[in-house]
Coordinates of C-alpha atoms in Angstrom, one line a residue:
M1135 CA 26.1 66.7 -49.4
L1136 CA 22.4 65.8 -49.3
L1137 CA 22.1 62.5 -47.5
R1138 CA 19.7 60.0 -48.8
P1139 CA 17.5 57.9 -46.5
Q1140 CA 18.5 54.4 -45.7
R1141 CA 16.6 51.7 -47.6
T1142 CA 15.6 48.1 -47.1
I1143 CA 13.8 45.7 -49.4
G1144 CA 10.0 45.8 -49.6
D1145 CA 9.4 42.0 -49.3
A1146 CA 11.3 38.8 -48.7
V1147 CA 12.8 37.1 -51.7
E1148 CA 14.6 33.8 -52.1
C1149 CA 16.7 31.9 -54.6
S1150 CA 19.0 28.9 -54.8
G1151 CA 22.0 27.6 -56.7
I1152 CA 25.4 25.9 -56.6
G1153 CA 28.5 27.2 -54.9
F1154 CA 31.2 27.6 -57.5
F1155 CA 34.0 26.7 -55.1
T1156 CA 32.4 24.4 -52.6
G1157 CA 29.9 22.7 -55.0
A1158 CA 27.3 23.0 -52.3
D1159 CA 23.6 23.3 -53.0
V1160 CA 22.6 26.6 -51.3
R1161 CA 19.4 28.5 -50.7
L1162 CA 19.3 32.2 -50.0
R1163 CA 16.5 34.2 -48.3
L1164 CA 16.8 38.0 -48.3
L1165 CA 14.7 39.7 -45.7
P1166 CA 13.8 43.3 -44.8
A1167 CA 15.8 44.7 -41.9
P1168 CA 15.5 47.8 -39.7
A1169 CA 17.5 51.0 -40.1
D1170 CA 21.2 50.8 -39.1
H1171 CA 21.1 47.0 -39.3
G1172 CA 23.4 46.8 -42.4
I1173 CA 23.9 43.8 -44.5
V1174 CA 24.2 40.7 -42.4
F1175 CA 24.5 37.0 -43.3
Q1176 CA 23.0 34.3 -41.1
R1177 CA 24.1 30.7 -41.4
I1178 CA 20.8 29.0 -40.6
D1179 CA 22.3 25.5 -41.2
L1180 CA 24.6 25.9 -38.2
S1181 CA 23.8 25.5 -34.6
G1182 CA 22.5 28.7 -33.1
S1183 CA 22.2 30.3 -36.6
P1184 CA 25.2 32.6 -36.2
T1185 CA 25.3 35.9 -37.9
I1186 CA 28.2 37.6 -39.8
P1187 CA 28.0 41.3 -40.7
A1188 CA 29.2 42.0 -44.2
R1189 CA 31.9 44.4 -43.1
I1190 CA 35.6 44.7 -43.6
E1191 CA 36.3 43.8 -40.0
F1192 CA 35.2 40.3 -40.7
V1193 CA 37.0 39.7 -44.0
V1194 CA 39.5 36.8 -43.9
P1195 CA 42.2 36.1 -46.5
C1196 CA 40.9 34.0 -49.4
N1197 CA 42.1 33.6 -53.0
R1198 CA 39.9 34.7 -55.9
R1199 CA 36.9 35.7 -53.8
T1200 CA 35.7 37.6 -50.7
M1201 CA 35.0 35.6 -47.5
I1202 CA 33.8 36.8 -44.1
A1203 CA 33.9 34.8 -40.9
R1204 CA 33.0 35.1 -37.2
D1205 CA 33.1 32.6 -34.4
G1206 CA 33.8 29.7 -36.6
A1207 CA 31.1 30.5 -39.2
R1208 CA 31.9 31.7 -42.7
V1209 CA 30.3 32.7 -45.9
E1210 CA 32.3 33.1 -49.1
L1211 CA 31.9 34.5 -52.7
I1212 CA 29.8 37.3 -51.2
E1213 CA 31.0 40.1 -53.5
H1214 CA 28.5 39.7 -56.3
L1215 CA 25.5 39.7 -53.9
L1216 CA 27.0 42.7 -52.1
A1217 CA 27.4 44.5 -55.5
A1218 CA 23.7 43.9 -56.2
L1219 CA 22.6 45.4 -52.9
S1220 CA 25.0 48.3 -53.1
G1221 CA 24.3 49.0 -56.7
L1222 CA 20.5 49.2 -56.0
Q1223 CA 21.2 51.2 -52.8
I1224 CA 19.8 48.6 -50.4
D1225 CA 21.5 49.3 -47.1
N1226 CA 19.7 47.0 -44.6
C1227 CA 19.0 43.3 -45.3
L1228 CA 19.2 40.0 -43.4
I1229 CA 20.5 37.2 -45.7
E1230 CA 19.6 33.7 -44.5
I1231 CA 21.9 31.2 -46.1
D1232 CA 22.0 27.4 -45.5
G1233 CA 25.5 26.8 -46.7
P1234 CA 29.1 28.2 -46.7
E1235 CA 29.0 29.9 -50.1
V1236 CA 26.7 32.3 -52.0
P1237 CA 25.5 30.6 -55.2
G1238 CA 27.4 31.5 -58.3
F1239 CA 24.4 31.5 -60.6
D1240 CA 25.8 32.4 -64.1
G1241 CA 28.8 34.2 -62.6
S1242 CA 27.0 37.5 -62.4
C1243 CA 24.4 39.0 -60.0
R1244 CA 21.7 39.5 -62.6
E1245 CA 19.3 36.9 -61.1
V1246 CA 19.5 38.5 -57.7
C1247 CA 19.0 42.0 -59.1
Q1248 CA 15.9 40.9 -60.8
L1249 CA 14.5 39.5 -57.6
L1250 CA 15.4 42.7 -55.7
V1251 CA 13.7 44.9 -58.3
V1252 CA 10.5 42.9 -57.9
A1253 CA 10.8 43.1 -54.1
G1254 CA 11.1 46.9 -54.3
T1255 CA 12.6 49.1 -51.6
I1256 CA 11.3 51.0 -48.6
E1257 CA 12.8 54.2 -47.4
Q1258 CA 13.6 54.3 -43.7
D1259 CA 13.8 57.1 -41.1
R1260 CA 17.5 57.3 -40.8
P1261 CA 20.1 58.9 -43.2
R1262 CA 22.6 56.8 -45.0
E1263 CA 26.1 57.5 -43.9
V1264 CA 28.4 58.7 -46.6
V1265 CA 32.2 58.9 -46.7
S1266 CA 33.3 61.6 -49.1
L1267 CA 37.0 61.2 -49.8
R1268 CA 39.1 64.1 -48.4
K1269 CA 42.5 62.8 -49.5
S1270 CA 44.0 60.5 -52.0
V1271 CA 44.6 56.8 -51.1
K1272 CA 46.8 54.3 -53.0
V1273 CA 47.2 50.6 -52.8
S1274 CA 49.8 48.6 -54.8
G1275 CA 50.1 44.9 -55.4
D1276 CA 53.1 42.8 -54.5
D1277 CA 54.0 42.5 -58.2
R1278 CA 54.0 46.4 -58.5
E1279 CA 51.9 46.0 -61.6
S1280 CA 48.5 46.1 -59.9
E1281 CA 47.3 49.3 -58.4
L1282 CA 44.2 50.9 -56.9
F1283 CA 44.0 54.6 -56.5
A1284 CA 41.2 56.7 -55.0
R1285 CA 40.8 60.5 -54.9
P1286 CA 38.1 63.1 -54.1
M1287 CA 35.7 64.1 -56.9
K1288 CA 34.3 67.6 -57.4
Q1289 CA 30.7 66.2 -57.8
D1290 CA 28.8 63.9 -55.6
G1291 CA 28.7 60.2 -56.3
L1292 CA 31.0 57.2 -57.0
A1293 CA 32.9 56.5 -60.2
I1294 CA 35.1 53.6 -60.9
T1295 CA 37.6 53.1 -63.8
Y1296 CA 39.2 49.8 -64.4
Q1297 CA 42.1 49.0 -66.7
L1298 CA 42.3 45.4 -67.6
D1299 CA 45.4 44.2 -69.3
Y1300 CA 46.8 40.7 -69.1
G1301 CA 49.5 41.2 -71.7
N1302 CA 49.8 40.5 -75.5
R1303 CA 49.6 36.7 -75.1
S1304 CA 46.4 36.6 -73.2
P1305 CA 43.2 35.5 -74.9
I1306 CA 41.4 38.3 -73.0
S1307 CA 41.9 41.6 -74.8
P1308 CA 42.9 44.8 -73.0
Q1309 CA 39.8 46.7 -71.8
T1310 CA 39.2 50.0 -70.0
L1311 CA 35.9 51.3 -68.8
T1312 CA 34.6 54.0 -66.4
V1313 CA 31.1 53.7 -64.8
E1314 CA 29.5 56.3 -62.6
I1315 CA 27.5 54.1 -60.2
T1316 CA 23.7 54.7 -59.9
P1317 CA 21.0 52.1 -59.6
D1318 CA 20.2 52.6 -63.3
S1319 CA 23.8 52.4 -64.5
F1320 CA 24.4 49.3 -62.3
I1321 CA 21.5 47.4 -63.9
R1322 CA 22.3 48.6 -67.4
D1323 CA 26.1 48.3 -67.4
L1324 CA 27.3 45.9 -64.7
A1325 CA 24.7 43.5 -63.3
F1326 CA 24.9 41.0 -66.2
A1327 CA 28.8 40.9 -66.3
R1328 CA 30.0 37.4 -65.5
T1329 CA 33.0 35.9 -63.7
F1330 CA 35.8 35.0 -66.1
V1331 CA 38.8 32.6 -65.7
L1332 CA 41.5 31.1 -67.9
E1333 CA 41.2 27.4 -68.8
S1334 CA 44.6 26.7 -67.2
E1335 CA 43.3 28.2 -64.0
V1336 CA 40.2 26.0 -64.1
T1337 CA 42.5 22.9 -64.3
A1338 CA 44.5 24.1 -61.3
L1339 CA 41.4 24.9 -59.3
K1340 CA 39.7 21.5 -60.0
A1341 CA 43.0 19.8 -59.0
A1342 CA 42.8 21.6 -55.7
G1343 CA 39.2 20.4 -55.2
Y1344 CA 37.3 23.5 -56.2
G1345 CA 34.6 23.9 -58.9
S1346 CA 33.7 20.2 -59.2
R1347 CA 30.2 21.1 -60.5
V1348 CA 31.0 24.1 -62.6
T1349 CA 31.4 23.9 -66.4
S1350 CA 32.5 26.3 -69.1
Q1351 CA 28.8 27.1 -69.7
D1352 CA 28.3 28.4 -66.2
L1353 CA 30.8 31.3 -66.5
L1354 CA 33.3 32.7 -68.9
V1355 CA 36.3 30.4 -69.5
F1356 CA 39.0 31.5 -71.9
G1357 CA 41.3 29.0 -73.6
P1358 CA 44.3 29.9 -75.8
Q1359 CA 42.0 30.5 -78.8
G1360 CA 39.4 32.5 -76.9
L1361 CA 36.1 31.9 -75.1
I1362 CA 35.0 28.3 -74.7
D1363 CA 31.3 27.1 -75.0
N1364 CA 29.9 30.5 -74.3
Q1365 CA 29.2 34.0 -75.8
L1366 CA 29.9 37.4 -74.4
H1367 CA 27.1 39.7 -73.5
K1368 CA 29.3 42.7 -74.3
P1369 CA 32.8 42.8 -75.9
D1370 CA 34.1 44.3 -72.7
E1371 CA 32.2 42.1 -70.3
C1372 CA 35.4 41.1 -68.4
V1373 CA 36.2 44.7 -67.4
R1374 CA 32.6 45.3 -66.4
H1375 CA 32.8 42.3 -64.1
K1376 CA 36.0 43.7 -62.5
I1377 CA 34.1 46.9 -61.7
L1378 CA 31.2 44.9 -60.3
D1379 CA 33.7 43.1 -58.0
C1380 CA 35.1 46.5 -56.9
L1381 CA 31.7 47.7 -56.0
G1382 CA 30.9 44.6 -54.0
D1383 CA 34.1 44.8 -52.0
F1384 CA 33.7 48.6 -51.4
A1385 CA 30.3 47.8 -49.8
L1386 CA 32.3 46.3 -46.9
L1387 CA 32.8 49.8 -45.6
G1388 CA 29.1 49.8 -44.5
R1389 CA 28.7 53.3 -45.8
D1390 CA 28.2 55.0 -49.2
L1391 CA 31.4 56.2 -50.9
C1392 CA 31.8 59.5 -52.7
G1393 CA 35.0 59.6 -54.8
Y1394 CA 36.8 58.5 -57.9
F1395 CA 38.6 55.1 -58.0
Q1396 CA 41.0 54.0 -60.7
A1397 CA 42.1 50.3 -60.7
S1398 CA 44.7 48.6 -62.8
R1399 CA 45.1 44.8 -62.8
S1400 CA 44.0 44.8 -59.2
G1401 CA 41.7 42.3 -57.3
H1402 CA 40.0 41.5 -54.1
R1403 CA 43.1 41.9 -51.9
Q1404 CA 43.7 45.4 -53.1
N1405 CA 40.0 46.3 -52.8
H1406 CA 40.0 45.1 -49.1
E1407 CA 43.2 47.0 -48.3
M1408 CA 41.7 50.1 -49.9
I1409 CA 38.7 50.0 -47.6
R1410 CA 40.9 49.5 -44.6
R1411 CA 43.1 52.5 -45.6
I1412 CA 40.1 54.7 -46.1
Q1413 CA 38.9 53.8 -42.6
L1414 CA 42.3 54.7 -41.3
T1415 CA 43.0 57.9 -43.3
H1416 CA 39.5 59.3 -42.8
D1417 CA 39.4 58.5 -39.1
L1418 CA 36.4 56.1 -39.4
M1419 CA 35.7 53.9 -36.4
P1420 CA 34.4 50.4 -37.3
R1421 CA 30.6 50.3 -37.2
S1422 CA 29.0 49.1 -34.0
E1423 CA 27.5 45.6 -34.4
A1424 CA 23.8 45.6 -35.0
V1425 CA 23.4 41.9 -34.7

């Protein structure tokens, strides 16, 4: 396999928004970083400005989103930003953040992608590590209905198929899609796909203190009769977002992946477990800390 050079962004970019879960006003600043640095978050609002590498070793259990933590500092809802960086093949970046959660924006990563495209990329003098799957790996959910399966591919690259099916009574129709991940396909097919949730789930989340500043116009909310106060960008936008989530979580490996992944009704927990098992079955040592 021909290894590509590592890349960082050509210039610093920044944006701000509201955290979907915490309701915090948050500002992000994405900065160029040297080769082998990886993707690293820095909580500039905390004493000492602690850093947390975006790697599977620092993932902590969290419902409905991906969270990383180290030495008492945390950052959550990182998967959409990681998907943007991974989809655009940006390997090294320091992310300054002044709050505990990445902004939700419109539930997608389109705004961040637009900023990154404007910033451009710089090739660096180190090759990007690639994990080419040598064997199949399978992760099943506790309910035995969700599953994530990975196997080698004959050609180079990463392809993800997601089968979304919440049953006959769900307002979200069954959807299946396969995307071969490249920067072009990511921007065209995935970057715009927004987070979706059921109206009943919103009620439960708000009762638990989450999402106090989020409305049905900020993301896709489905009631019994369908989508509320919003319109789909594509009829199968929901399954596209699930693939986006997969890509963001797979980026926690800290290396490119070459293989075919097939997911059915799976979520962040299965994505994280898949990366841990790939590390184990392919004899990968955790990356040394760059920061």
